[in-house]
Amino acid sequence: MSVDRVERARGGLHCDEGRSNHQNEKRYPRLETINIHQPRELFDYEPSFSKTPLLVRLRKGYSLMCLIRHVAELGTRTKVDANLEFSVGNMVLVPGTYTTFPSHDKTMYEALKAFANEAFNDFRELDEECKDFLVGTGYSAMNSIDGIYRTMHHFPNDDEHRTLGYTTYIRPNKLETTFFADCSDEVDITNITSAIRESLETTVNVAKKYCRRVQPTDYEFLAILGLALWNDGLRNDKIKTQTNIVMRNRKKFMQELHTYYTQQGIPTYAVRIGHIFCVLATLQRNSQKLHEDFEMFKLMFKEYLGKNLSDLFLPYIFHRLLSAVQLCSYAHYIIYHTRAMVSQFMVVVQYVEKVNTVTGLILSSLLLFAIRRFSSPSLGTYKHLLTMFTITDMLLVITQIPIRPRVILAGLTHGVAIDSIIQERAMGALFIAFESVPFSLLVIHFLYRYWSVRRPHLIHLFTRTSFIVLLFTVIVGVIITWFLICYYGTVGEEDSEGRRALISEYEKTYGKRIETGWMLLDHWRDDQLNVRILITVIIMNVIMLSSVALASSLAFLTFHHISQSQKLSAQAGLLQRKLLIALCAQAAVPSLFVYTPYLLTIDMPFLRLPVPLAHDLSVPLTTFFPPCDSAILLLLISDYRRGLVGMVRRTQVEQSSAMRVSTVASEVIA
C-alpha cells in the first residue's frame, strides 16, 4: 500500500482520488477538509508533467510524516475508557496524557526530519548536524502549524477539543481528569492547568480564528510548513555557507505558489500570499510564546525545586529580558505583517499613483496654456521661470510612467527598485537625480523675487545668455552630484543579506520578483555601521537641508525688504507680496511631498527607527507634487485664475447666445 493511501486511510492530508472500485470507496471514506476541494490525483510519485514538483514532494513528505507518527503513537497507546474516544472518520483519537506526551513529541521531531528529507533535495545533502539545527530551529513553529491545521481538520467547529499528537487530543477544561490523570510526579496541578488554559487561550485560539478567516488550502498549509523549516531568520555559523540554500528554497516556494494560483484561476494573488505570510508569522510567534510558557510550567513541578534554581530561572528571565529589549523591533515586525494582511492598501496606493499621474499631466498642461495666454506684462521674465518649472513637472510625471520606481524597507535596509523593462541602477539613480531639478529652480525663483525687491538692477541678468548658461550649469551640476551619490554611494550589485531580504520583501508586497537594479542603503550590515553608507546619508542630508535653508533665507529676506522698502509703490508691493506667497506655497509642496519622505526613508533606518509606512507612501507622495504644484499656481496667481474662469464663462455665454439665436430663428421660420 502506498504512503499516501495509508495516510488517507488514517485521516491525514487528503488527495481526492477517483476510484472505480466502489468497495474501496466505502472502506476509505474521504474526510472533510477544512477548506477548498482538492485536485483528484494520487501523488504516489512525482509526475513528469507537474508544474509544481515541490508541492507534490511536500505532499509525499507530509504523508510519510503522518504515517510515522500514526504507527509510533499506536505502539504506545494504552487502553482508555470508550467514552473518552473521539472518532473522526476512520480514525479514533484518544486523550493525550502526561506520560505519552514526551514520546509523541520525540516522534514528531523524527517525523519532521523524514518530511524534510523526502520533500527537499537540498535537505538530503546536508550533514546530520545541519539537519538537526534546521529542524530544531523550526520545530516549535512547525509543530504549532501542524497542530493548528489538524485541530481545524478534526474539529472545524469545535473549540473545546485540540489535537495534541497525531492520534491524541486534549480538552483544556478537562486537563485535571485527562492529561494529568496518569501523572505520578509531584505537580501543582491546579496552578499548572490554569496557566495552560490561559496560554492556549492567548495563542491557539487566536491562531484558529485567523486561520478560519484565511482558510488556507492544503497546498498553502504545506507551503507554510515548508517556509517554517526554511526560516529566513536563521543565524548560525555552522550553516553560514548554506544560507543561500535557505533563500533558494524560499524562492522555489514563491515561484510554485505563483504557478499554483495561476492554475486555480486567481490572477490577483498578491493579497493571498500576504495572508499566507501573515499566518506563518502569527503561528511562529505563537509557538515562541508557547515555548516560553512551557519553560515557566516546569517551575510548577515540585520535583524541580530541589535543583539549582538558577538553572531554572536564569534561562527564562534571560528570554524575557531579550523579548523586552526587542520590543521596538517586534512592534515593527507586527506592523510589517499587518501590512501584508491588508495588502489591499498597496493596491490603493498604486491606484493613487495613476490618478496623480493623469491629474498632473492635465493641470501642468493647463498651467502652460495659462502662462502663455494670460501672463501680464508685470510678470516680466518671471513667466519664463514658471514655464521651466511647469515643463519640469510634466517631465517628472512622464518619466515616472515607464520607470516605476519603488521604495521598500526590509528590517533596517532601505532599498529602491525599478519595476520596468530595463532594470538598471543607473536608471533609478538618474530618476532620483532629476527629482532635484524642482528644488534648484525654486532657489532660482526665490533669488529672482529677492532681486526684484532688493536688487532690481540685477533682474536684467536673467535675460543674458551667459547668466542663463550659468544657471543651467548649476542645475546640471546638482543633477550630476545626485546621480553620482545614488549610483556610487549606495550598494546593491553584490549579493548580501540585506539585498536578499529586500528582494523577498518586494515579492511579498507586490507579487513580483526583482533581482537587479537595486540601490540599497544597508546602514547596519551584520549589525555593524557601514561607513560608506554613513557618508552617503550625510551628503544627502546636507544637500537637501542646505537647499531648504537657502530658499527659506531668501524668502525671509524678501518678505522683510517688501515690508521695509520705501521705494515700492503700494500696488507694486502688493504684487510682490502675492507672488512671494504663491512661491512659498509652491516651495512647500516639494518640501512636504518629496524631501520629507526622502529624509524619513533615508534617516529613520539609520537611527534604527524603521517606519515602513513612510516607504510605502514615498512614491505616491512624490506623485502628488506635480498636480499640487500646478494647482497652487493656478489658484494663487490671479492673472491665470481669472483668465481661465473668464474663458469658461465666455464659452458658456457664447453657447447660451447661440441657443437663443437658434430658438428665435426656429420661431421665425415657423
XYZ file of C-alpha atoms in Angstrom:
670
model
C 0.000 0.000 0.000
C 1.380 3.433 -0.882
C 2.263 6.024 1.719
C -0.494 8.343 0.526
C -3.119 5.576 0.700
C -2.166 4.695 4.257
C -2.137 8.336 5.249
C -5.559 8.989 3.801
C -6.916 5.895 5.452
C -5.696 7.191 8.813
C -7.074 10.684 8.426
C -4.041 12.597 7.182
C -3.707 15.209 4.447
C -6.053 14.318 1.582
C -5.847 13.858 -2.118
C -9.231 13.120 -3.700
C -8.770 10.012 -5.755
C -11.260 8.975 -8.365
C -11.893 5.334 -7.618
C -13.791 2.998 -9.859
C -13.857 0.443 -7.063
C -16.957 1.261 -5.028
C -15.925 -1.189 -2.320
C -12.661 0.694 -1.729
C -14.589 3.929 -1.588
C -16.714 2.560 1.238
C -13.686 1.228 3.007
C -11.798 4.527 2.953
C -14.401 7.347 3.093
C -12.998 10.757 2.318
C -12.621 13.030 5.317
C -13.878 16.574 5.152
C -11.097 19.049 4.525
C -11.127 22.408 6.206
C -11.198 24.492 3.071
C -11.471 24.071 -0.693
C -11.865 20.930 -2.804
C -8.633 19.152 -3.571
C -7.435 18.001 -7.003
C -8.284 14.426 -7.998
C -4.860 12.896 -8.331
C -2.931 10.288 -6.370
C 0.561 11.554 -5.688
C 2.476 8.299 -5.224
C 5.251 9.675 -7.428
C 6.337 12.973 -8.876
C 4.568 13.355 -12.235
C 6.865 14.498 -15.029
C 4.158 16.856 -16.241
C 3.689 18.581 -12.903
C 4.304 22.330 -12.959
C 4.602 22.354 -9.158
C 7.007 19.492 -8.361
C 7.948 20.966 -4.975
C 4.344 20.993 -3.805
C 3.986 17.405 -4.980
C 7.066 16.351 -2.967
C 5.764 18.259 0.033
C 2.566 16.247 -0.122
C 4.500 12.997 -0.291
C 6.722 14.080 2.565
C 3.756 15.023 4.701
C 2.125 11.648 4.016
C 5.304 9.949 5.205
C 5.392 12.109 8.313
C 1.790 11.228 9.131
C 2.479 7.517 8.648
C 5.472 7.598 11.009
C 3.543 9.451 13.682
C 0.483 7.235 13.340
C 2.404 3.943 13.665
C 4.577 5.210 16.538
C 1.669 6.577 18.555
C -0.410 3.435 18.099
C 2.531 1.484 19.507
C 2.408 3.451 22.771
C -1.394 3.624 23.111
C -2.889 2.185 26.265
C -6.442 1.129 26.993
C -8.733 4.072 27.658
C -12.355 4.464 28.579
C -14.515 4.082 25.463
C -16.416 7.220 26.460
C -13.214 9.243 26.027
C -12.546 8.022 22.485
C -13.272 10.513 19.734
C -13.982 9.198 16.217
C -13.034 11.254 13.196
C -13.804 9.306 10.064
C -11.848 6.039 10.391
C -9.505 7.463 12.992
C -10.023 7.093 16.704
C -8.483 9.839 18.814
C -7.785 9.314 22.489
C -6.856 11.824 25.205
C -3.217 12.785 25.363
C -1.608 12.112 28.723
C 1.299 13.252 30.823
C 3.277 10.043 30.254
C 2.708 9.631 26.495
C 3.311 13.268 25.541
C 7.177 13.188 25.702
C 7.456 10.125 23.442
C 4.976 11.591 20.966
C 6.990 14.802 20.950
C 10.179 12.919 20.054
C 8.319 11.053 17.316
C 7.161 14.375 15.859
C 10.774 15.583 15.699
C 11.943 12.489 13.791
C 8.878 12.627 11.545
C 9.651 16.232 10.634
C 13.177 15.202 9.640
C 11.707 12.471 7.440
C 9.291 15.005 5.941
C 12.114 17.403 5.075
C 14.279 14.576 3.760
C 11.514 13.416 1.427
C 10.452 16.872 0.224
C 13.743 18.754 -0.270
C 16.766 17.600 -2.239
C 18.892 20.280 -0.560
C 17.981 18.956 2.885
C 19.074 15.408 1.982
C 22.526 16.678 1.009
C 23.161 18.349 4.389
C 25.075 16.591 7.144
C 23.234 15.422 10.253
C 24.365 18.380 12.338
C 22.890 20.890 9.895
C 19.715 18.834 9.574
C 19.282 18.796 13.350
C 19.885 22.533 13.509
C 17.307 23.300 10.792
C 14.627 21.053 12.231
C 15.436 22.055 15.803
C 15.182 25.755 14.957
C 11.876 25.392 13.163
C 10.470 22.541 15.254
C 8.375 24.612 17.636
C 6.798 26.625 14.807
C 6.247 23.583 12.565
C 4.690 21.613 15.431
C 2.386 24.531 16.169
C 1.437 24.904 12.486
C 0.634 21.214 12.155
C -1.297 21.236 15.430
C -3.480 24.152 14.343
C -4.092 22.563 10.950
C -5.081 19.186 12.387
C -7.251 20.830 15.051
C -9.178 22.666 12.333
C -9.251 19.480 10.263
C -10.649 17.251 13.011
C -12.628 19.846 14.981
C -13.646 22.535 12.463
C -16.496 23.918 14.564
C -15.436 22.718 17.994
C -13.384 24.978 20.283
C -13.394 22.515 23.199
C -11.036 19.966 21.629
C -7.486 20.411 20.373
C -5.088 17.903 18.868
C -2.035 17.188 20.983
C -0.415 14.465 18.865
C -1.370 12.725 15.653
C -3.844 10.378 17.391
C -4.394 12.263 20.646
C -6.386 15.271 21.749
C -6.881 17.386 24.847
C -9.766 19.325 26.325
C -8.422 22.363 28.184
C -11.379 22.294 30.566
C -10.710 18.645 31.486
C -6.930 18.650 31.900
C -7.077 17.561 35.531
C -9.022 14.365 34.774
C -7.489 13.514 31.392
C -3.973 14.829 30.699
C -2.748 14.650 34.310
C -4.712 11.512 35.172
C -1.574 9.301 34.977
C 0.849 11.852 36.420
C 2.814 10.332 39.300
C 5.159 13.310 39.804
C 4.524 15.918 42.436
C 2.876 18.564 40.297
C 0.872 21.596 41.349
C -1.971 20.516 39.061
C -4.363 23.323 39.980
C -1.981 26.119 39.110
C -0.412 24.478 36.070
C -3.751 23.603 34.430
C -4.943 27.160 34.953
C -1.753 28.510 33.386
C -2.005 26.097 30.434
C -5.606 27.119 29.749
C -4.638 30.795 29.804
C -1.708 30.161 27.479
C -3.828 28.230 24.983
C -6.464 30.957 25.075
C -3.948 33.637 24.068
C -2.151 31.584 21.428
C -4.055 28.668 19.898
C -7.472 30.341 19.957
C -6.105 33.499 18.314
C -4.374 31.453 15.610
C -7.501 29.371 14.948
C -9.641 32.473 14.492
C -7.219 33.928 11.976
C -6.829 30.632 10.103
C -10.604 30.271 9.912
C -10.795 33.684 8.312
C -7.989 32.965 5.816
C -8.993 29.311 5.188
C -5.623 28.100 3.833
C -5.869 25.273 1.323
C -3.902 22.052 1.747
C -1.205 23.300 -0.619
C -0.993 26.615 1.199
C -0.678 24.773 4.513
C 2.186 22.722 3.056
C 3.859 25.939 1.862
C 3.532 27.455 5.352
C 5.029 24.295 6.876
C 7.930 24.329 4.417
C 8.617 28.049 4.886
C 8.770 27.480 8.649
C 11.548 24.952 8.017
C 13.495 27.233 5.663
C 13.283 30.200 8.004
C 14.862 33.344 6.531
C 15.806 34.429 10.050
C 18.286 31.561 10.545
C 21.567 32.678 12.065
C 24.291 30.106 12.738
C 27.971 29.996 11.867
C 27.850 26.245 11.269
C 25.452 26.622 8.345
C 26.563 30.072 7.227
C 27.718 28.654 3.902
C 24.272 27.087 3.407
C 22.379 30.365 3.793
C 21.908 30.533 0.047
C 20.134 27.142 0.244
C 17.508 28.689 2.517
C 16.912 31.581 0.133
C 16.870 29.262 -2.895
C 14.166 27.082 -1.375
C 12.076 30.083 -0.302
C 12.341 31.342 -3.864
C 11.044 27.995 -5.127
C 8.062 28.303 -2.802
C 7.174 31.713 -4.216
C 7.525 30.526 -7.813
C 5.367 27.456 -7.274
C 2.729 29.396 -5.355
C 2.508 31.753 -8.330
C 2.022 28.754 -10.617
C -0.496 27.198 -8.229
C -2.596 30.375 -8.017
C -2.499 30.749 -11.790
C -3.751 27.189 -12.184
C -6.525 27.925 -9.690
C -7.591 30.946 -11.744
C -6.613 33.517 -9.089
C -4.911 36.341 -11.035
C -4.659 38.827 -8.143
C -2.912 36.507 -5.734
C -0.640 39.098 -4.078
C -3.223 39.569 -1.324
C -3.443 35.820 -0.817
C 0.334 35.499 -0.495
C 0.262 38.313 2.042
C -2.270 36.366 4.093
C -0.125 33.224 3.916
C 2.939 35.013 5.260
C 0.847 36.618 7.958
C -0.466 33.192 9.021
C 3.133 31.968 9.126
C 4.233 34.938 11.241
C 1.289 34.531 13.620
C 1.938 30.821 14.151
C 5.678 31.363 14.579
C 5.057 33.981 17.229
C 2.504 31.712 18.952
C 4.983 28.842 19.018
C 7.574 31.100 20.618
C 5.036 32.193 23.235
C 4.053 28.570 23.949
C 7.720 27.645 24.312
C 8.228 30.443 26.833
C 5.124 29.403 28.750
C 6.139 25.764 28.933
C 9.542 26.772 30.265
C 7.642 28.517 33.025
C 5.387 25.494 33.578
C 8.451 23.473 34.512
C 8.872 25.679 37.554
C 5.488 24.498 38.822
C 6.718 20.901 39.096
C 7.722 20.383 42.704
C 10.400 17.861 41.726
C 12.380 20.680 40.067
C 12.530 22.803 43.190
C 15.289 20.706 44.693
C 17.558 21.543 41.765
C 19.672 24.635 41.349
C 17.092 27.385 40.932
C 19.472 29.461 38.840
C 19.432 26.710 36.206
C 15.681 27.120 36.003
C 15.109 30.820 36.364
C 18.049 32.343 34.505
C 17.177 30.998 31.012
C 13.587 32.095 31.427
C 14.495 35.519 32.814
C 17.073 35.999 30.060
C 14.458 35.119 27.432
C 12.020 37.622 28.912
C 14.692 40.357 29.050
C 15.621 39.664 25.444
C 11.968 39.985 24.458
C 11.774 43.336 26.261
C 14.905 44.633 24.535
C 13.454 43.634 21.169
C 10.077 45.269 21.866
C 10.623 48.110 19.377
C 11.778 45.781 16.630
C 8.848 43.451 17.346
C 6.454 46.404 17.016
C 7.908 46.940 13.543
C 7.517 43.188 12.935
C 3.799 43.397 13.752
C 3.359 46.487 11.544
C 5.186 44.742 8.724
C 2.979 41.645 8.772
C -0.148 43.724 9.326
C 0.691 45.446 6.060
C 0.899 42.024 4.425
C -2.501 41.152 5.867
C -4.047 44.298 4.445
C -2.290 44.141 1.086
C -5.275 45.888 -0.448
C -3.647 49.049 0.866
C -0.848 48.660 -1.687
C -3.433 48.280 -4.457
C -4.973 51.592 -3.363
C -1.527 53.189 -3.270
C -0.788 52.172 -6.855
C -4.220 53.431 -7.928
C -3.447 56.809 -6.303
C -0.185 56.961 -8.279
C -2.080 56.527 -11.551
C -4.651 59.188 -10.616
C -1.864 61.606 -9.675
C -0.100 60.943 -12.966
C -3.165 61.759 -15.073
C -4.090 64.766 -12.917
C -0.521 66.061 -13.039
C -0.415 65.954 -16.843
C -3.786 67.729 -17.137
C -3.031 70.506 -14.642
C 0.524 71.051 -15.936
C -0.796 71.386 -19.493
C -3.473 73.805 -18.277
C -0.856 75.876 -16.435
C 1.361 76.044 -19.520
C -1.613 77.297 -21.508
C -2.414 79.910 -18.832
C 1.213 81.138 -18.694
C 1.309 81.581 -22.443
C -2.171 83.138 -22.756
C -2.786 85.173 -19.589
C 0.609 86.296 -18.219
C 0.532 90.078 -17.607
C 3.485 92.331 -18.574
C 4.177 92.938 -14.858
C 5.459 89.355 -14.523
C 8.307 90.113 -16.911
C 10.856 87.325 -17.352
C 9.442 85.566 -14.316
C 6.942 83.826 -16.598
C 9.869 82.027 -18.252
C 10.903 80.592 -14.879
C 7.325 79.455 -14.321
C 7.343 77.822 -17.754
C 10.580 75.953 -16.982
C 9.190 74.775 -13.650
C 5.956 73.520 -15.228
C 7.789 71.689 -18.009
C 9.958 70.031 -15.346
C 6.827 68.866 -13.537
C 5.480 67.356 -16.746
C 8.772 65.566 -17.434
C 8.777 64.115 -13.903
C 5.267 62.775 -14.452
C 6.080 61.356 -17.884
C 9.369 59.672 -16.853
C 7.746 58.052 -13.825
C 5.339 56.105 -16.036
C 7.940 53.786 -17.699
C 10.482 53.775 -14.844
C 8.049 52.966 -11.995
C 10.373 53.403 -9.003
C 9.534 51.500 -5.826
C 10.830 52.285 -2.335
C 10.813 49.450 0.204
C 12.160 48.576 3.633
C 13.323 45.199 4.958
C 14.484 45.295 8.547
C 16.858 48.259 8.661
C 17.757 48.108 4.963
C 16.379 50.830 2.682
C 16.076 49.959 -0.991
C 14.917 51.466 -4.275
C 13.930 49.204 -7.161
C 12.979 49.918 -10.768
C 9.892 47.981 -11.871
C 10.331 48.445 -15.615
C 11.517 46.522 -18.651
C 15.086 47.781 -18.156
C 16.072 47.231 -14.519
C 19.307 49.184 -14.194
C 20.683 51.030 -11.181
C 21.713 53.889 -13.469
C 18.093 54.468 -14.475
C 16.972 54.697 -10.876
C 19.859 56.969 -9.942
C 19.084 59.266 -12.876
C 15.402 59.484 -11.927
C 16.230 60.420 -8.324
C 18.780 62.947 -9.580
C 16.169 64.554 -11.839
C 13.920 64.984 -8.779
C 16.394 67.658 -7.622
C 15.593 69.977 -10.550
C 12.437 71.500 -8.980
C 14.416 72.438 -5.865
C 17.164 74.067 -7.911
C 14.526 76.028 -9.837
C 12.835 77.055 -6.572
C 16.067 78.545 -5.261
C 16.426 80.442 -8.567
C 12.797 81.629 -8.210
C 13.471 82.935 -4.717
C 16.637 84.638 -5.961
C 14.608 86.334 -8.702
C 11.989 87.529 -6.209
C 14.681 88.786 -3.812
C 16.488 90.711 -6.548
C 13.233 92.190 -7.860
C 12.705 93.768 -4.417
C 16.222 94.365 -3.092
C 18.380 94.473 -6.266
C 16.059 95.371 -9.170
C 19.028 96.484 -11.296
C 20.220 92.855 -11.421
C 16.980 91.452 -12.871
C 18.216 92.034 -16.407
C 20.815 89.290 -15.838
C 18.030 86.738 -16.283
C 17.814 87.810 -19.931
C 21.548 87.433 -20.608
C 22.734 84.250 -22.270
C 25.845 83.961 -20.113
C 23.846 84.128 -16.874
C 21.270 81.644 -18.186
C 24.107 79.264 -19.103
C 25.496 79.683 -15.579
C 22.150 78.812 -14.005
C 21.770 75.855 -16.346
C 25.260 74.653 -15.380
C 24.353 74.838 -11.687
C 21.191 72.784 -12.273
C 23.071 70.164 -14.302
C 25.816 70.085 -11.661
C 23.281 69.305 -8.950
C 21.786 66.553 -11.129
C 25.224 65.001 -11.689
C 26.029 65.221 -7.976
C 22.824 63.410 -7.035
C 23.429 60.786 -9.730
C 26.957 60.049 -8.505
C 25.788 59.829 -4.887
C 22.945 57.453 -5.740
C 24.972 55.277 -8.077
C 28.318 55.060 -6.285
C 27.257 55.879 -2.724
C 24.755 53.019 -2.480
C 25.139 49.254 -2.767
C 23.031 46.616 -4.445
C 25.094 44.848 -7.085
C 26.775 42.325 -4.789
C 24.862 39.578 -3.038
C 24.162 40.361 0.605
C 21.713 39.506 3.326
C 20.057 42.917 3.045
C 19.621 42.577 -0.710
C 18.053 39.129 -0.363
C 15.729 40.426 2.327
C 14.619 43.319 0.097
C 14.004 41.005 -2.863
C 11.890 38.743 -0.668
C 10.015 41.678 0.884
C 9.287 43.197 -2.523
C 7.927 39.868 -3.754
C 5.664 39.586 -0.711
C 4.374 43.133 -1.119
C 3.964 43.455 -4.891
C 3.821 39.801 -6.018
C 6.760 40.271 -8.377
C 10.405 39.295 -8.041
C 13.051 41.888 -8.950
C 16.673 40.818 -8.536
C 18.574 43.518 -10.466
C 18.759 47.285 -10.447
C 18.609 47.695 -6.661
C 20.003 50.718 -4.819
C 20.489 49.872 -1.156
C 21.329 51.813 1.961
C 22.442 48.921 4.146
C 23.162 51.058 7.203
C 23.791 48.259 9.684
C 25.205 45.329 7.741
C 25.942 42.438 10.111
C 24.946 44.810 12.918
C 27.975 47.000 12.121
C 27.770 50.612 10.942
C 28.522 50.865 7.224
C 30.850 53.857 6.885
C 30.304 54.185 3.144
C 26.539 54.404 3.630
C 27.007 56.817 6.539
C 28.939 59.222 4.290
C 26.240 58.908 1.618
C 23.472 59.662 4.125
C 25.350 62.705 5.458
C 25.910 64.132 1.948
C 22.254 63.609 1.019
C 21.093 65.339 4.195
C 23.468 68.261 3.658
C 22.276 68.812 0.075
C 18.566 68.621 0.943
C 18.712 70.683 4.132
C 21.002 73.324 2.612
C 18.606 73.707 -0.316
C 15.665 74.228 2.048
C 17.718 76.586 4.250
C 18.833 78.717 1.269
C 15.295 79.015 -0.130
C 13.894 79.850 3.328
C 16.539 82.527 3.884
C 15.798 84.213 0.559
C 12.053 84.096 1.292
C 12.531 85.663 4.743
C 14.789 88.400 3.383
C 12.340 89.159 0.583
C 9.395 89.479 2.986
C 11.490 91.698 5.212
C 12.531 94.064 2.425
C 8.998 94.267 0.997
C 7.708 95.458 4.364
C 10.645 97.865 4.879
C 11.080 99.215 1.357
C 10.167 102.866 0.771
C 10.738 102.720 -2.985
C 7.960 100.299 -3.846
C 4.542 101.701 -4.560
C 1.526 100.231 -2.777
C 0.459 98.383 -5.935
C 3.977 97.052 -6.667
C 4.406 95.954 -3.049
C 1.073 94.149 -3.106
C 2.025 92.357 -6.344
C 5.427 91.321 -4.971
C 3.837 90.039 -1.768
C 1.257 87.972 -3.692
C 3.924 86.477 -5.962
C 6.120 85.662 -2.974
C 3.221 83.987 -1.131
C 2.489 81.906 -4.224
C 6.176 80.968 -4.443
C 6.318 79.985 -0.748
C 3.229 77.804 -1.190
C 4.814 76.329 -4.289
C 8.035 75.631 -2.361
C 6.147 73.962 0.479
C 4.742 71.332 -1.894
C 8.037 69.616 -2.887
C 9.386 70.044 0.645
C 6.367 68.219 2.027
C 5.847 65.595 -0.694
C 9.452 64.936 -1.765
C 12.056 65.937 0.830
C 10.042 64.785 3.863
C 9.604 61.165 2.658
C 13.193 61.212 1.383
C 14.523 62.203 4.817
C 12.289 59.700 6.627
C 13.200 56.759 4.397
C 16.928 57.550 4.485
C 17.430 58.622 8.105
C 14.981 56.513 10.132
C 16.597 53.118 9.334
C 19.999 54.655 10.112
C 18.650 55.703 13.537
C 17.260 52.144 13.994
C 13.718 53.538 13.902
C 12.185 51.889 10.813
C 8.982 53.466 9.521
C 7.608 51.047 6.874
C 4.634 53.306 6.145
C 6.991 56.083 5.003
C 8.487 53.724 2.410
C 5.075 52.542 1.234
C 3.859 56.131 0.769
C 7.111 57.584 -0.571
C 6.381 57.170 -4.288
C 2.664 58.151 -4.060
C 3.648 61.300 -2.167
C 6.177 62.289 -4.824
C 3.485 61.839 -7.480
C 1.323 64.316 -5.531
C 3.933 67.020 -6.115
C 3.324 67.920 -9.825
C -0.501 68.219 -9.672
C -0.422 70.127 -6.357
C 2.260 72.471 -7.646
C 0.284 73.335 -10.775
C -2.975 73.690 -8.817
C -1.379 76.141 -6.342
C -0.039 78.394 -9.110
C -3.366 78.357 -10.943
C -5.236 79.314 -7.766
C -2.847 81.887 -6.268
C -1.753 83.835 -9.366
C -4.814 85.942 -10.109
C -3.964 86.513 -13.798
C -4.178 82.796 -14.516
C -7.166 82.151 -12.290
C -9.227 84.994 -13.741
C -8.158 84.201 -17.282
C -9.263 80.574 -17.095
C -12.500 81.393 -15.248
C -13.277 84.148 -17.755
C -12.616 81.794 -20.656
C -15.051 79.240 -19.208
C -17.681 81.896 -18.631
C -17.305 83.292 -22.158
C -17.750 79.798 -23.560
C -20.928 79.392 -21.542
C -22.214 82.822 -22.669
C -21.454 82.035 -26.307
C -23.272 78.711 -26.044
C -26.234 80.403 -24.394
C -26.345 83.133 -27.100
C -26.140 80.555 -29.862
C -29.023 78.666 -28.306
C -31.183 81.811 -28.104
C -30.416 82.711 -31.730
C -31.309 79.199 -32.807
C -34.575 79.375 -30.874
C -35.549 82.774 -32.427
C -34.686 81.517 -35.913
C -36.860 78.493 -35.420
C -39.766 80.654 -34.305
C -39.389 82.975 -37.320
C -39.308 80.049 -39.745
C -42.350 78.563 -38.090
